[in-house]
């Protein structure tokens, strides 16, 4: 293999490029990214960057100039992939350009889901650095009435940041309770109480009918709920999930179903094509978490260079979120029937460690502001050494 193209220049793409070089690939390496920015860290966008604690783009960079030089890669930033001709192993690029390569790493990530219809001025999604810069500029004119649509991790983090900036914040969640799929009813209820602790209104069990707008510049003026309530708003943030960026692969012959379908080694059914990060559905699961993207990259690079699946990605699922000064951490594989049990601390103090149990075995662990004991249990779970409850 003399050349590899990495399509996607964010976290997963950068880690795949690093892995290729560290595993001995010394051929031509081309990294294609649709943003004009080099690789940067996305988690701070909804937190420190939004509040101004992280001042600029430089603090978000995932690689410094020295490492970029050491990768010895050709960077095609501000360039969008439009198709993949797997027969000729050619990546089609916007502007009629093309890139022929021996191997392909698909790392095109995901795009925020939108509400139906055109978005008025003042309605934002938050995925990219440009998104965060635009939202931060609006929030600097405060205090404002902010409505966050979606109570998942991004929505909760944005609500936390807006509240810290002194805005009047309401979170609208269509489900009866946010985060139930991730944490279960009991723990989701405890975590959702963080909103009320900090003066943020949480409205659950109702969707959004439409956004209201008017005046000069067609600015957003309110959010009409499915139950006909109208919430006044000067700023709206839409955080209702993401969809994997696979449209450019529609005619490639790759199997697509909520992502690029891969085996446990991130390899697709097409030779010399692997996928990593938010766009990859690995062994039936698509994980939208920082840790998964970084771990998948090393495995995918190994299999790409080997020409077959010689390694698999089966690491323990792990994610974290920072909300209202609380670090929430979760690791494991929880089933809806697993029972949570608090083993340290108290929910009343918003600081505790909880285990999920199944047949008296620990299957997952959740912590609020208990990082050290959490990491110990996470390591034990990863080694398969969780003790009986």
mmCIF file of C-alpha atoms in Angstrom:
data_model
loop_
_atom_site.group_PDB
_atom_site.id
_atom_site.type_symbol
_atom_site.label_atom_id
_atom_site.label_comp_id
_atom_site.label_asym_id
_atom_site.label_seq_id
_atom_site.Cartn_x
_atom_site.Cartn_y
_atom_site.Cartn_z
ATOM 1 C CA UNK A 1 0.000 0.000 0.000
ATOM 2 C CA UNK A 2 1.673 3.167 -1.231
ATOM 3 C CA UNK A 3 -1.025 5.743 -0.507
ATOM 4 C CA UNK A 4 -3.866 6.262 1.979
ATOM 5 C CA UNK A 5 -6.539 8.952 1.967
ATOM 6 C CA UNK A 6 -8.156 9.891 5.268
ATOM 7 C CA UNK A 7 -11.510 11.535 4.564
ATOM 8 C CA UNK A 8 -12.266 13.665 7.591
ATOM 9 C CA UNK A 9 -9.802 15.955 9.376
ATOM 10 C CA UNK A 10 -11.251 15.987 12.871
ATOM 11 C CA UNK A 11 -10.532 13.791 15.903
ATOM 12 C CA UNK A 12 -11.020 10.354 14.309
ATOM 13 C CA UNK A 13 -9.214 11.333 11.126
ATOM 14 C CA UNK A 14 -6.220 12.758 12.978
ATOM 15 C CA UNK A 15 -5.931 9.699 15.209
ATOM 16 C CA UNK A 16 -6.155 7.414 12.194
ATOM 17 C CA UNK A 17 -3.325 9.352 10.524
ATOM 18 C CA UNK A 18 -1.259 9.120 13.709
ATOM 19 C CA UNK A 19 -1.899 5.383 13.917
ATOM 20 C CA UNK A 20 -0.913 4.791 10.304
ATOM 21 C CA UNK A 21 2.426 6.512 10.805
ATOM 22 C CA UNK A 22 3.110 4.890 14.181
ATOM 23 C CA UNK A 23 2.387 1.454 12.689
ATOM 24 C CA UNK A 24 4.959 1.954 9.979
ATOM 25 C CA UNK A 25 3.103 3.355 6.989
ATOM 26 C CA UNK A 26 5.564 5.619 5.174
ATOM 27 C CA UNK A 27 3.705 6.191 1.918
ATOM 28 C CA UNK A 28 1.667 9.120 0.672
ATOM 29 C CA UNK A 29 -0.869 10.253 3.274
ATOM 30 C CA UNK A 30 -3.616 12.684 2.264
ATOM 31 C CA UNK A 31 -6.086 14.124 4.801
ATOM 32 C CA UNK A 32 -9.248 15.723 3.419
ATOM 33 C CA UNK A 33 -11.443 17.947 5.608
ATOM 34 C CA UNK A 34 -14.511 19.986 4.716
ATOM 35 C CA UNK A 35 -13.761 22.609 7.382
ATOM 36 C CA UNK A 36 -11.046 25.191 6.845
ATOM 37 C CA UNK A 37 -9.687 24.562 10.354
ATOM 38 C CA UNK A 38 -7.084 22.008 11.312
ATOM 39 C CA UNK A 39 -8.055 19.253 13.801
ATOM 40 C CA UNK A 40 -9.535 20.664 17.000
ATOM 41 C CA UNK A 41 -11.211 19.323 20.121
ATOM 42 C CA UNK A 42 -15.022 19.494 19.997
ATOM 43 C CA UNK A 43 -16.053 18.825 23.647
ATOM 44 C CA UNK A 44 -14.990 22.303 24.887
ATOM 45 C CA UNK A 45 -17.189 23.993 22.267
ATOM 46 C CA UNK A 46 -20.309 23.572 24.418
ATOM 47 C CA UNK A 47 -18.478 24.360 27.641
ATOM 48 C CA UNK A 48 -15.310 26.433 28.178
ATOM 49 C CA UNK A 49 -15.201 27.863 24.664
ATOM 50 C CA UNK A 50 -18.833 28.987 24.850
ATOM 51 C CA UNK A 51 -18.339 30.711 28.203
ATOM 52 C CA UNK A 52 -15.061 32.313 27.153
ATOM 53 C CA UNK A 53 -12.882 30.346 29.591
ATOM 54 C CA UNK A 54 -11.121 28.963 26.498
ATOM 55 C CA UNK A 55 -10.282 32.070 24.578
ATOM 56 C CA UNK A 56 -9.356 31.017 21.082
ATOM 57 C CA UNK A 57 -8.947 28.330 18.482
ATOM 58 C CA UNK A 58 -5.304 27.720 19.402
ATOM 59 C CA UNK A 59 -6.300 26.237 22.754
ATOM 60 C CA UNK A 60 -8.548 23.732 20.982
ATOM 61 C CA UNK A 61 -5.922 22.380 18.578
ATOM 62 C CA UNK A 62 -5.395 18.620 18.736
ATOM 63 C CA UNK A 63 -1.935 18.789 17.182
ATOM 64 C CA UNK A 64 0.781 21.426 17.231
ATOM 65 C CA UNK A 65 2.860 22.540 14.262
ATOM 66 C CA UNK A 66 5.660 20.107 15.078
ATOM 67 C CA UNK A 67 3.380 17.074 15.050
ATOM 68 C CA UNK A 68 1.630 18.238 11.889
ATOM 69 C CA UNK A 69 5.032 18.393 10.209
ATOM 70 C CA UNK A 70 6.028 14.957 11.530
ATOM 71 C CA UNK A 71 2.887 13.368 10.070
ATOM 72 C CA UNK A 72 4.218 14.348 6.646
ATOM 73 C CA UNK A 73 0.686 14.479 5.230
ATOM 74 C CA UNK A 74 -0.946 16.476 2.474
ATOM 75 C CA UNK A 75 -3.814 18.457 3.984
ATOM 76 C CA UNK A 76 -6.768 19.339 1.772
ATOM 77 C CA UNK A 77 -8.796 21.532 4.126
ATOM 78 C CA UNK A 78 -11.934 23.337 3.059
ATOM 79 C CA UNK A 79 -12.487 20.445 0.654
ATOM 80 C CA UNK A 80 -15.590 18.267 0.617
ATOM 81 C CA UNK A 81 -15.683 14.655 -0.538
ATOM 82 C CA UNK A 82 -18.590 14.112 -2.931
ATOM 83 C CA UNK A 83 -18.231 10.450 -3.860
ATOM 84 C CA UNK A 84 -16.193 7.269 -3.688
ATOM 85 C CA UNK A 85 -15.466 5.159 -6.755
ATOM 86 C CA UNK A 86 -14.456 1.951 -5.056
ATOM 87 C CA UNK A 87 -13.682 0.197 -8.315
ATOM 88 C CA UNK A 88 -10.986 2.682 -9.195
ATOM 89 C CA UNK A 89 -10.227 3.491 -5.541
ATOM 90 C CA UNK A 90 -10.869 7.153 -6.278
ATOM 91 C CA UNK A 91 -12.289 9.780 -3.927
ATOM 92 C CA UNK A 92 -14.301 12.431 -5.744
ATOM 93 C CA UNK A 93 -13.901 15.959 -4.391
ATOM 94 C CA UNK A 94 -15.859 19.162 -4.859
ATOM 95 C CA UNK A 95 -14.893 21.337 -7.784
ATOM 96 C CA UNK A 96 -14.550 18.321 -10.045
ATOM 97 C CA UNK A 97 -11.310 17.159 -8.476
ATOM 98 C CA UNK A 98 -10.441 13.558 -7.598
ATOM 99 C CA UNK A 99 -7.933 11.670 -5.491
ATOM 100 C CA UNK A 100 -6.731 8.167 -6.379
ATOM 101 C CA UNK A 101 -5.438 6.103 -3.477
ATOM 102 C CA UNK A 102 -4.713 2.522 -2.394
ATOM 103 C CA UNK A 103 -6.563 2.738 0.932
ATOM 104 C CA UNK A 104 -9.376 4.861 2.365
ATOM 105 C CA UNK A 105 -10.191 5.781 5.952
ATOM 106 C CA UNK A 106 -13.722 7.189 6.220
ATOM 107 C CA UNK A 107 -13.884 9.613 9.139
ATOM 108 C CA UNK A 108 -16.475 12.144 7.993
ATOM 109 C CA UNK A 109 -18.270 12.327 11.331
ATOM 110 C CA UNK A 110 -21.827 13.508 11.741
ATOM 111 C CA UNK A 111 -24.064 16.529 11.176
ATOM 112 C CA UNK A 112 -26.660 17.975 13.582
ATOM 113 C CA UNK A 113 -30.270 17.079 12.924
ATOM 114 C CA UNK A 114 -32.434 20.099 12.132
ATOM 115 C CA UNK A 115 -36.024 21.106 12.692
ATOM 116 C CA UNK A 116 -38.221 21.174 9.568
ATOM 117 C CA UNK A 117 -38.189 24.394 7.562
ATOM 118 C CA UNK A 118 -35.676 27.238 7.281
ATOM 119 C CA UNK A 119 -33.951 28.360 10.469
ATOM 120 C CA UNK A 120 -34.399 32.043 11.406
ATOM 121 C CA UNK A 121 -31.543 34.233 12.555
ATOM 122 C CA UNK A 122 -30.708 33.434 16.155
ATOM 123 C CA UNK A 123 -31.394 29.691 15.805
ATOM 124 C CA UNK A 124 -28.188 27.689 16.171
ATOM 125 C CA UNK A 125 -26.808 24.189 16.096
ATOM 126 C CA UNK A 126 -23.516 23.402 17.794
ATOM 127 C CA UNK A 127 -21.136 21.002 16.101
ATOM 128 C CA UNK A 128 -18.279 22.957 14.563
ATOM 129 C CA UNK A 129 -15.933 25.705 15.646
ATOM 130 C CA UNK A 130 -17.747 28.118 13.346
ATOM 131 C CA UNK A 131 -21.046 27.164 15.036
ATOM 132 C CA UNK A 132 -19.553 27.828 18.466
ATOM 133 C CA UNK A 133 -18.063 31.168 17.422
ATOM 134 C CA UNK A 134 -21.404 32.350 16.052
ATOM 135 C CA UNK A 135 -23.290 31.268 19.186
ATOM 136 C CA UNK A 136 -20.690 32.766 21.529
ATOM 137 C CA UNK A 137 -20.951 36.113 19.723
ATOM 138 C CA UNK A 138 -24.739 36.147 20.208
ATOM 139 C CA UNK A 139 -24.534 35.210 23.870
ATOM 140 C CA UNK A 140 -22.097 38.045 24.548
ATOM 141 C CA UNK A 141 -24.898 40.578 24.077
ATOM 142 C CA UNK A 142 -26.845 39.103 27.030
ATOM 143 C CA UNK A 143 -28.815 38.714 29.244
ATOM 144 C CA UNK A 144 -31.094 36.866 26.833
ATOM 145 C CA UNK A 145 -33.933 34.380 26.875
ATOM 146 C CA UNK A 146 -32.416 31.153 25.549
ATOM 147 C CA UNK A 147 -34.373 28.030 24.636
ATOM 148 C CA UNK A 148 -32.395 24.817 24.208
ATOM 149 C CA UNK A 149 -34.259 22.160 22.232
ATOM 150 C CA UNK A 150 -33.048 18.734 23.336
ATOM 151 C CA UNK A 151 -31.988 17.654 26.808
ATOM 152 C CA UNK A 152 -29.172 15.263 25.863
ATOM 153 C CA UNK A 153 -25.532 15.857 26.694
ATOM 154 C CA UNK A 154 -24.970 18.689 24.213
ATOM 155 C CA UNK A 155 -28.230 20.376 25.215
ATOM 156 C CA UNK A 156 -27.437 20.073 28.913
ATOM 157 C CA UNK A 157 -23.907 21.392 28.456
ATOM 158 C CA UNK A 158 -25.102 24.362 26.406
ATOM 159 C CA UNK A 159 -27.803 25.104 28.983
ATOM 160 C CA UNK A 160 -25.167 24.985 31.724
ATOM 161 C CA UNK A 161 -22.907 27.388 29.831
ATOM 162 C CA UNK A 162 -25.751 29.795 29.081
ATOM 163 C CA UNK A 163 -26.840 29.793 32.704
ATOM 164 C CA UNK A 164 -23.256 30.514 33.791
ATOM 165 C CA UNK A 165 -23.298 33.534 31.481
ATOM 166 C CA UNK A 166 -26.411 34.864 33.214
ATOM 167 C CA UNK A 167 -29.042 34.055 30.598
ATOM 168 C CA UNK A 168 -32.618 32.916 31.263
ATOM 169 C CA UNK A 169 -32.551 29.320 30.032
ATOM 170 C CA UNK A 170 -35.303 26.814 29.251
ATOM 171 C CA UNK A 171 -34.585 23.260 28.057
ATOM 172 C CA UNK A 172 -37.279 21.465 26.041
ATOM 173 C CA UNK A 173 -37.115 17.677 25.896
ATOM 174 C CA UNK A 174 -39.605 15.531 23.954
ATOM 175 C CA UNK A 175 -39.050 12.453 26.136
ATOM 176 C CA UNK A 176 -40.541 12.200 29.644
ATOM 177 C CA UNK A 177 -36.993 12.540 31.001
ATOM 178 C CA UNK A 178 -33.615 13.304 29.382
ATOM 179 C CA UNK A 179 -30.791 10.740 29.236
ATOM 180 C CA UNK A 180 -32.915 7.692 30.046
ATOM 181 C CA UNK A 181 -31.437 5.577 27.202
ATOM 182 C CA UNK A 182 -27.943 6.224 28.537
ATOM 183 C CA UNK A 183 -28.512 6.173 32.308
ATOM 184 C CA UNK A 184 -31.896 4.605 33.070
ATOM 185 C CA UNK A 185 -34.832 6.265 34.809
ATOM 186 C CA UNK A 186 -33.429 6.609 38.325
ATOM 187 C CA UNK A 187 -30.034 8.031 37.471
ATOM 188 C CA UNK A 188 -31.416 10.171 34.638
ATOM 189 C CA UNK A 189 -33.806 11.757 37.134
ATOM 190 C CA UNK A 190 -30.957 12.621 39.481
ATOM 191 C CA UNK A 191 -28.847 14.127 36.697
ATOM 192 C CA UNK A 192 -31.784 16.080 35.275
ATOM 193 C CA UNK A 193 -32.229 17.768 38.650
ATOM 194 C CA UNK A 194 -29.002 19.676 37.972
ATOM 195 C CA UNK A 195 -31.017 22.018 35.740
ATOM 196 C CA UNK A 196 -33.327 23.109 38.553
ATOM 197 C CA UNK A 197 -30.372 23.448 40.924
ATOM 198 C CA UNK A 198 -29.068 26.257 38.732
ATOM 199 C CA UNK A 199 -32.306 28.026 37.870
ATOM 200 C CA UNK A 200 -32.801 26.415 34.461
ATOM 201 C CA UNK A 201 -36.343 25.397 33.516
ATOM 202 C CA UNK A 202 -36.701 21.855 32.145
ATOM 203 C CA UNK A 203 -39.871 21.110 30.157
ATOM 204 C CA UNK A 204 -40.309 17.434 29.292
ATOM 205 C CA UNK A 205 -42.815 15.320 27.399
ATOM 206 C CA UNK A 206 -43.436 17.823 24.605
ATOM 207 C CA UNK A 207 -41.934 18.423 21.204
ATOM 208 C CA UNK A 208 -41.516 21.599 19.184
ATOM 209 C CA UNK A 209 -44.126 22.608 16.602
ATOM 210 C CA UNK A 210 -42.218 25.489 15.029
ATOM 211 C CA UNK A 211 -40.022 28.506 15.609
ATOM 212 C CA UNK A 212 -41.515 31.994 15.487
ATOM 213 C CA UNK A 213 -39.606 34.848 13.901
ATOM 214 C CA UNK A 214 -40.096 38.340 12.530
ATOM 215 C CA UNK A 215 -38.856 41.879 12.344
ATOM 216 C CA UNK A 216 -35.636 43.088 10.796
ATOM 217 C CA UNK A 217 -33.409 40.189 9.806
ATOM 218 C CA UNK A 218 -36.125 37.594 10.448
ATOM 219 C CA UNK A 219 -34.855 36.962 13.981
ATOM 220 C CA UNK A 220 -36.256 34.216 16.143
ATOM 221 C CA UNK A 221 -38.821 35.468 18.658
ATOM 222 C CA UNK A 222 -40.131 32.287 20.237
ATOM 223 C CA UNK A 223 -40.548 28.527 20.272
ATOM 224 C CA UNK A 224 -44.036 27.076 19.862
ATOM 225 C CA UNK A 225 -44.374 23.713 21.571
ATOM 226 C CA UNK A 226 -46.445 20.794 20.368
ATOM 227 C CA UNK A 227 -48.926 21.477 23.189
ATOM 228 C CA UNK A 228 -49.394 25.066 21.849
ATOM 229 C CA UNK A 229 -47.381 26.821 24.563
ATOM 230 C CA UNK A 230 -45.188 29.636 23.273
ATOM 231 C CA UNK A 231 -41.785 30.268 24.835
ATOM 232 C CA UNK A 232 -40.325 33.729 24.123
ATOM 233 C CA UNK A 233 -36.710 33.495 22.956
ATOM 234 C CA UNK A 234 -33.966 35.693 21.544
ATOM 235 C CA UNK A 235 -31.656 32.708 20.995
ATOM 236 C CA UNK A 236 -32.517 29.076 20.253
ATOM 237 C CA UNK A 237 -30.053 26.181 20.293
ATOM 238 C CA UNK A 238 -31.141 22.974 18.551
ATOM 239 C CA UNK A 239 -29.560 19.859 20.056
ATOM 240 C CA UNK A 240 -31.733 16.974 18.871
ATOM 241 C CA UNK A 241 -28.989 14.593 17.866
ATOM 242 C CA UNK A 242 -26.867 14.020 14.788
ATOM 243 C CA UNK A 243 -26.914 11.961 11.619
ATOM 244 C CA UNK A 244 -23.779 10.346 10.175
ATOM 245 C CA UNK A 245 -22.250 12.011 7.125
ATOM 246 C CA UNK A 246 -22.775 9.233 4.584
ATOM 247 C CA UNK A 247 -24.636 11.006 1.748
ATOM 248 C CA UNK A 248 -21.412 11.275 -0.259
ATOM 249 C CA UNK A 249 -21.148 7.472 -0.173
ATOM 250 C CA UNK A 250 -24.620 6.769 -1.605
ATOM 251 C CA UNK A 251 -23.308 5.348 -4.890
ATOM 252 C CA UNK A 252 -20.172 3.724 -3.505
ATOM 253 C CA UNK A 253 -21.534 0.237 -2.943
ATOM 254 C CA UNK A 254 -20.759 0.454 0.766
ATOM 255 C CA UNK A 255 -23.524 -0.790 3.081
ATOM 256 C CA UNK A 256 -25.097 2.209 4.818
ATOM 257 C CA UNK A 257 -27.565 2.091 7.690
ATOM 258 C CA UNK A 258 -27.231 4.821 10.323
ATOM 259 C CA UNK A 259 -23.568 4.960 9.410
ATOM 260 C CA UNK A 260 -21.057 2.926 7.423
ATOM 261 C CA UNK A 261 -21.487 -0.728 8.377
ATOM 262 C CA UNK A 262 -18.217 -2.275 9.574
ATOM 263 C CA UNK A 263 -17.097 -5.430 11.306
ATOM 264 C CA UNK A 264 -15.604 -5.383 14.807
ATOM 265 C CA UNK A 265 -12.308 -4.221 13.310
ATOM 266 C CA UNK A 266 -13.790 -1.135 11.597
ATOM 267 C CA UNK A 267 -13.331 -2.805 8.194
ATOM 268 C CA UNK A 268 -16.070 -2.449 5.573
ATOM 269 C CA UNK A 269 -16.999 -5.243 3.131
ATOM 270 C CA UNK A 270 -14.986 -3.429 0.446
ATOM 271 C CA UNK A 271 -11.251 -4.153 0.452
ATOM 272 C CA UNK A 272 -8.927 -1.410 1.716
ATOM 273 C CA UNK A 273 -11.783 0.750 3.063
ATOM 274 C CA UNK A 274 -12.257 1.262 6.809
ATOM 275 C CA UNK A 275 -14.401 3.673 8.829
ATOM 276 C CA UNK A 276 -13.919 5.283 12.245
ATOM 277 C CA UNK A 277 -15.638 7.703 14.596
ATOM 278 C CA UNK A 278 -19.197 9.021 14.507
ATOM 279 C CA UNK A 279 -19.753 7.876 10.905
ATOM 280 C CA UNK A 280 -18.866 4.230 11.621
ATOM 281 C CA UNK A 281 -21.356 1.621 12.776
ATOM 282 C CA UNK A 282 -18.964 -0.939 14.203
ATOM 283 C CA UNK A 283 -20.341 -4.423 14.804
ATOM 284 C CA UNK A 284 -23.880 -3.039 14.963
ATOM 285 C CA UNK A 285 -23.178 -0.031 17.185
ATOM 286 C CA UNK A 286 -22.466 3.587 16.312
ATOM 287 C CA UNK A 287 -20.794 5.359 19.239
ATOM 288 C CA UNK A 288 -20.763 9.164 19.289
ATOM 289 C CA UNK A 289 -18.081 9.547 21.918
ATOM 290 C CA UNK A 290 -14.544 10.953 21.981
ATOM 291 C CA UNK A 291 -12.955 7.827 23.427
ATOM 292 C CA UNK A 292 -14.505 5.483 20.880
ATOM 293 C CA UNK A 293 -13.188 7.560 17.977
ATOM 294 C CA UNK A 294 -9.632 7.513 19.290
ATOM 295 C CA UNK A 295 -9.629 3.798 20.100
ATOM 296 C CA UNK A 296 -11.175 2.755 16.791
ATOM 297 C CA UNK A 297 -8.507 4.622 14.826
ATOM 298 C CA UNK A 298 -5.632 2.396 15.915
ATOM 299 C CA UNK A 299 -7.578 -0.785 15.158
ATOM 300 C CA UNK A 300 -8.759 0.464 11.770
ATOM 301 C CA UNK A 301 -5.232 1.481 10.751
ATOM 302 C CA UNK A 302 -3.861 -1.920 11.709
ATOM 303 C CA UNK A 303 -6.487 -3.753 9.673
ATOM 304 C CA UNK A 304 -6.135 -1.433 6.697
ATOM 305 C CA UNK A 305 -2.398 -2.031 6.521
ATOM 306 C CA UNK A 306 -2.815 -5.786 7.080
ATOM 307 C CA UNK A 307 -5.407 -6.098 4.331
ATOM 308 C CA UNK A 308 -7.774 -8.047 6.598
ATOM 309 C CA UNK A 309 -9.295 -7.913 10.069
ATOM 310 C CA UNK A 310 -6.486 -8.962 12.372
ATOM 311 C CA UNK A 311 -7.599 -6.816 15.332
ATOM 312 C CA UNK A 312 -10.967 -5.834 16.772
ATOM 313 C CA UNK A 313 -12.300 -2.942 18.816
ATOM 314 C CA UNK A 314 -14.080 -4.207 21.912
ATOM 315 C CA UNK A 315 -13.026 -1.714 24.547
ATOM 316 C CA UNK A 316 -15.430 -0.770 27.310
ATOM 317 C CA UNK A 317 -17.822 2.050 26.311
ATOM 318 C CA UNK A 318 -16.990 5.247 28.161
ATOM 319 C CA UNK A 319 -18.250 8.831 28.035
ATOM 320 C CA UNK A 320 -18.295 11.936 30.166
ATOM 321 C CA UNK A 321 -20.091 15.269 30.366
ATOM 322 C CA UNK A 322 -19.485 18.493 32.292
ATOM 323 C CA UNK A 323 -22.640 20.269 33.456
ATOM 324 C CA UNK A 324 -23.113 22.984 36.079
ATOM 325 C CA UNK A 325 -19.715 22.317 37.627
ATOM 326 C CA UNK A 326 -20.375 18.572 37.845
ATOM 327 C CA UNK A 327 -18.274 15.976 36.020
ATOM 328 C CA UNK A 328 -20.542 13.107 34.955
ATOM 329 C CA UNK A 329 -18.734 9.890 33.935
ATOM 330 C CA UNK A 330 -20.154 6.580 32.730
ATOM 331 C CA UNK A 331 -18.521 3.328 31.669
ATOM 332 C CA UNK A 332 -19.881 -0.123 30.889
ATOM 333 C CA UNK A 333 -22.643 -1.907 29.055
ATOM 334 C CA UNK A 334 -25.926 -1.269 30.822
ATOM 335 C CA UNK A 335 -29.160 -3.045 29.964
ATOM 336 C CA UNK A 336 -32.550 -1.462 30.767
ATOM 337 C CA UNK A 337 -33.160 -4.200 33.339
ATOM 338 C CA UNK A 338 -29.926 -3.543 35.258
ATOM 339 C CA UNK A 339 -30.383 -2.101 38.742
ATOM 340 C CA UNK A 340 -28.376 0.967 39.866
ATOM 341 C CA UNK A 341 -27.036 1.087 43.425
ATOM 342 C CA UNK A 342 -25.227 4.011 45.030
ATOM 343 C CA UNK A 343 -22.095 2.755 46.779
ATOM 344 C CA UNK A 344 -20.450 6.055 47.715
ATOM 345 C CA UNK A 345 -21.605 9.616 48.325
ATOM 346 C CA UNK A 346 -25.108 11.012 48.002
ATOM 347 C CA UNK A 347 -27.322 12.268 45.169
ATOM 348 C CA UNK A 348 -28.373 15.138 47.423
ATOM 349 C CA UNK A 349 -24.785 16.414 47.324
ATOM 350 C CA UNK A 350 -24.572 15.831 43.546
ATOM 351 C CA UNK A 351 -21.483 13.752 44.284
ATOM 352 C CA UNK A 352 -21.740 9.978 44.254
ATOM 353 C CA UNK A 353 -20.597 6.708 42.720
ATOM 354 C CA UNK A 354 -23.178 4.187 41.497
ATOM 355 C CA UNK A 355 -22.904 0.691 40.065
ATOM 356 C CA UNK A 356 -25.369 -0.994 37.742
ATOM 357 C CA UNK A 357 -25.920 -4.640 38.621
ATOM 358 C CA UNK A 358 -27.212 -7.701 36.810
ATOM 359 C CA UNK A 359 -27.393 -11.076 38.516
ATOM 360 C CA UNK A 360 -25.228 -9.609 41.278
ATOM 361 C CA UNK A 361 -22.546 -8.630 38.779
ATOM 362 C CA UNK A 362 -21.469 -5.040 38.113
ATOM 363 C CA UNK A 363 -22.118 -4.159 34.463
ATOM 364 C CA UNK A 364 -21.550 -0.394 34.448
ATOM 365 C CA UNK A 365 -20.545 2.467 36.686
ATOM 366 C CA UNK A 366 -21.736 6.093 36.916
ATOM 367 C CA UNK A 367 -20.090 8.894 38.859
ATOM 368 C CA UNK A 368 -20.880 12.505 39.609
ATOM 369 C CA UNK A 369 -17.787 14.340 40.845
ATOM 370 C CA UNK A 370 -16.078 11.118 41.962
ATOM 371 C CA UNK A 371 -13.314 10.769 39.362
ATOM 372 C CA UNK A 372 -10.781 8.654 41.264
ATOM 373 C CA UNK A 373 -13.038 5.816 42.451
ATOM 374 C CA UNK A 374 -14.777 5.911 39.079
ATOM 375 C CA UNK A 375 -11.517 5.367 37.200
ATOM 376 C CA UNK A 376 -10.641 2.459 39.492
ATOM 377 C CA UNK A 377 -13.945 0.715 38.786
ATOM 378 C CA UNK A 378 -13.694 1.545 35.089
ATOM 379 C CA UNK A 379 -10.323 -0.202 34.930
ATOM 380 C CA UNK A 380 -11.727 -3.226 36.732
ATOM 381 C CA UNK A 381 -14.677 -3.411 34.362
ATOM 382 C CA UNK A 382 -12.334 -3.133 31.407
ATOM 383 C CA UNK A 383 -10.308 -6.060 32.691
ATOM 384 C CA UNK A 384 -13.447 -8.047 33.395
ATOM 385 C CA UNK A 385 -12.646 -8.029 37.078
ATOM 386 C CA UNK A 386 -15.737 -6.348 38.533
ATOM 387 C CA UNK A 387 -16.528 -8.069 41.793
ATOM 388 C CA UNK A 388 -19.869 -9.518 42.697
ATOM 389 C CA UNK A 389 -22.137 -7.022 44.393
#
